[in-house]
Amino acid sequence: MKKIKAVVKLQIEAGKANPAPPVGPALAQHGINLMQFCKEYNARTAGQIGNIIPAEITIYHDKTFKFVLKTPPTPDLLRKAAGVERGSAEPNREKVGSITRAQLEEIAKLKMKDLNAISLEGAIRQIEGTARSMGIEIVD
Amino acid sequence: MDWWLEVSVPVENEAAEAVADVLSRYAYRGVVIEAGPEGWNAGPVVVKAYLPADDQLRANKRRIEEALWHLGQIRPVSAPTFRSVAEADWAKAWKERLNVLHVGRHIVIRPSWRDYTPTPGDIVIRLDPGMAFGTGLHPTTQMCLVALEEMIYPGAEVLDMGTGSGILAIAAAKLGAGQVLAVDNDPIAVGTARGNVMINGVQETVSVVRGSLAEVSGSYDLVVVNILSKVIVEMMGEGLATRVRPDGVLIAAGILADQGAEVVTAMERRGLALVEQRQRGDWVCLVAKQGYFSG
């Protein structure tokens, strides 16, 4: 089995990877073929332009890599559900919006496989934490 | 942009998305989350983002520090660290991987920082890909180069949509094309392509323009479009087929094998007929002709 050097997740817009930051500096330091990644990422995400589609890249010591596409970042899903453009700059003081418990559960189900949570309850707790960090409240 | 400010925040995995969200508000085109070889569950990860060195830099740096401080009132977050990174540093890392490359029967891609002594019959393309697509390493580019080598005839008029580094346009000129129009909508690519056209001495033959298909008039003996299936399908709807002369050829690439059928359908709807499909790895290159059938 090939030895893993690092695991890197890029959260970038579908279809728009190029050698500029963050892709360039993030991948070049590991010596992998930047253009190969960009071309393949763009081809595989071309149908989802406009969304942030994370790519989880496993980089091996021999400078080869493989990547899988992931579900959109939790904050993106929370913002869409709450109908707000951005999270709060001061989440400890200022709330920017709210989502229902049903919406929270829906996001948790979608994100479940990417969160390494062992149960739906665990996933819900993690999403709740992220919502709180963005000034988005959960209402019953 | 010569340098960028890199922001790094070490954080527990569960808080990574919240920190990434803060950084992504001010960062250029997204964020990176790095874990060690053990993966995501083996301790802290590092969230990184890059800020352009422009007149907003100081303000954005302060906004990030403030937003992370506020976030830190809710859950533990380390203070960010900053360092400047030069574009040349990361460009260098992958430039070291580019070597002289032979493609097709006679084409030789020579990165501008490598030495090469040509042998008789070689068609050498000097290339500095900069931040643009088209290093010659990728199967899609190689399949296009091979197709060009087989299909170009002296004096042919060529259109290269999505030229990137200019590699295909320059190859077309060196293979005998009479005129080549190279188009890209990315200003970085246009600058890079122009530079490469100059170092290859083909500026009499190749014009590089910034724009889209809408800016292209006339029709061509050979049209090459090495971008992405979705973009090619869109271009078919915008009249790409009418830019191919009767009996002219369209070479389309940047297409994953499972996306080929969709592109072929779009071509046929506009009166082009698929004459050949080549495949290398997961990628296909489609060759179609104009005016093959009348209906």
Coordinates of C-alpha atoms in Angstrom, one line a residue, chain A:
Chain A
M1 CA 0.0 0.0 0.0
K2 CA 1.2 3.5 -0.8
K3 CA 2.2 5.7 2.1
I4 CA 0.0 8.7 2.7
K5 CA 1.8 12.1 3.1
A6 CA -1.2 14.3 3.7
V7 CA -4.9 14.7 3.3
V8 CA -6.1 18.1 2.0
K9 CA -9.6 19.3 1.6
L10 CA -10.1 22.2 -0.9
Q11 CA -13.3 24.1 -0.6
I12 CA -13.6 25.8 -4.0
E13 CA -16.2 26.7 -6.6
A14 CA -17.2 23.9 -8.9
G15 CA -15.6 24.1 -12.4
K16 CA -13.2 26.9 -11.5
A17 CA -10.0 25.3 -10.1
N18 CA -6.8 27.0 -11.4
P19 CA -3.2 27.3 -10.3
A20 CA -3.9 30.6 -8.4
P21 CA -4.6 30.4 -4.6
P22 CA -5.8 28.5 -2.8
V23 CA -5.2 25.5 -5.1
G24 CA -1.7 26.4 -6.3
P25 CA 0.1 26.9 -2.9
A26 CA -1.9 24.2 -1.2
L27 CA -1.0 21.5 -3.7
A28 CA 2.4 22.7 -5.0
Q29 CA 4.0 22.3 -1.6
H30 CA 3.3 18.6 -1.9
G31 CA 4.8 18.4 -5.3
I32 CA 1.7 17.0 -7.1
N33 CA 0.7 17.8 -10.7
L34 CA -1.4 20.9 -10.2
M35 CA -2.8 21.0 -13.7
Q36 CA -3.9 17.4 -13.6
F37 CA -5.9 18.1 -10.5
C38 CA -7.5 21.3 -11.8
K39 CA -8.5 19.7 -15.1
E40 CA -10.0 16.7 -13.5
Y41 CA -11.8 18.7 -10.7
N42 CA -13.3 21.1 -13.3
A43 CA -14.4 18.3 -15.5
R44 CA -16.1 16.4 -12.7
T45 CA -17.8 19.4 -11.2
A46 CA -18.7 21.3 -14.4
G47 CA -22.4 20.5 -13.9
Q48 CA -22.5 22.2 -10.5
I49 CA -21.0 25.6 -11.3
G50 CA -22.1 28.2 -8.7
N51 CA -21.7 25.8 -5.8
I52 CA -18.8 25.2 -3.5
I53 CA -17.9 21.5 -4.0
P54 CA -15.1 20.4 -1.7
A55 CA -12.5 18.0 -3.0
E56 CA -10.7 15.7 -0.5
I57 CA -7.3 14.9 -1.9
T58 CA -5.1 12.1 -0.6
I59 CA -1.5 12.8 -1.4
Y60 CA 1.1 10.0 -1.3
H61 CA 4.8 10.1 -0.7
D62 CA 5.5 9.2 -4.3
K63 CA 3.7 12.5 -5.3
T64 CA 0.7 10.8 -6.8
F65 CA -2.8 11.6 -5.5
K66 CA -6.4 10.7 -5.7
F67 CA -9.4 12.8 -4.8
V68 CA -13.1 12.4 -4.0
L69 CA -15.8 15.1 -4.1
K70 CA -17.7 15.9 -1.0
T71 CA -21.0 17.4 0.0
P72 CA -21.1 21.2 0.2
P73 CA -19.7 22.8 3.3
T74 CA -22.1 22.9 6.3
P75 CA -22.0 26.7 6.5
D76 CA -23.2 26.9 2.9
L77 CA -26.1 24.6 3.6
L78 CA -27.0 26.5 6.8
R79 CA -26.9 29.9 5.0
K80 CA -29.2 28.5 2.3
A81 CA -31.6 27.0 4.8
A82 CA -31.7 30.3 6.8
G83 CA -31.9 32.4 3.7
V84 CA -29.0 34.6 4.8
E85 CA -26.0 35.7 2.7
R86 CA -23.3 35.4 5.4
G87 CA -22.8 34.3 8.9
S88 CA -22.6 36.7 11.8
A89 CA -19.3 38.5 12.3
E90 CA -20.0 38.4 16.1
P91 CA -21.9 35.2 16.6
N92 CA -21.6 35.5 20.4
R93 CA -23.7 38.7 20.3
E94 CA -25.5 39.1 17.0
K95 CA -27.8 36.5 15.4
V96 CA -28.3 36.7 11.7
G97 CA -31.1 34.1 11.2
S98 CA -32.7 30.8 12.2
I99 CA -33.5 27.4 10.9
T100 CA -36.0 24.8 12.1
R101 CA -35.1 21.6 13.9
A102 CA -36.4 19.7 10.8
Q103 CA -34.1 21.7 8.5
L104 CA -31.2 20.9 10.9
E105 CA -32.0 17.2 10.7
E106 CA -32.2 17.3 6.9
I107 CA -28.7 18.9 6.7
A108 CA -27.3 16.4 9.3
K109 CA -28.6 13.5 7.1
L110 CA -27.0 15.0 4.0
K111 CA -23.7 15.6 5.8
M112 CA -23.7 12.4 7.8
K113 CA -21.3 10.5 5.6
D114 CA -18.7 13.3 5.5
L115 CA -18.7 14.2 9.2
N116 CA -17.4 10.9 10.5
A117 CA -20.2 11.1 13.0
I118 CA -21.2 7.7 14.4
S119 CA -24.9 8.5 14.8
L120 CA -27.4 11.0 13.4
E121 CA -27.5 12.6 16.9
G122 CA -23.8 13.1 16.7
A123 CA -24.1 14.7 13.3
I124 CA -26.9 17.0 14.5
R125 CA -24.7 18.1 17.4
Q126 CA -21.9 19.0 15.1
I127 CA -24.1 21.0 12.7
E128 CA -25.7 22.8 15.7
G129 CA -22.3 23.8 16.8
T130 CA -21.4 25.2 13.4
A131 CA -24.8 27.0 13.3
R132 CA -24.1 28.6 16.7
S133 CA -20.6 29.7 15.5
M134 CA -22.3 31.5 12.6
G135 CA -25.0 33.2 14.6
I136 CA -27.8 31.0 13.2
E137 CA -30.3 29.9 15.8
I138 CA -32.3 26.6 15.8
V139 CA -36.0 27.1 16.5
D140 CA -38.5 24.4 17.3

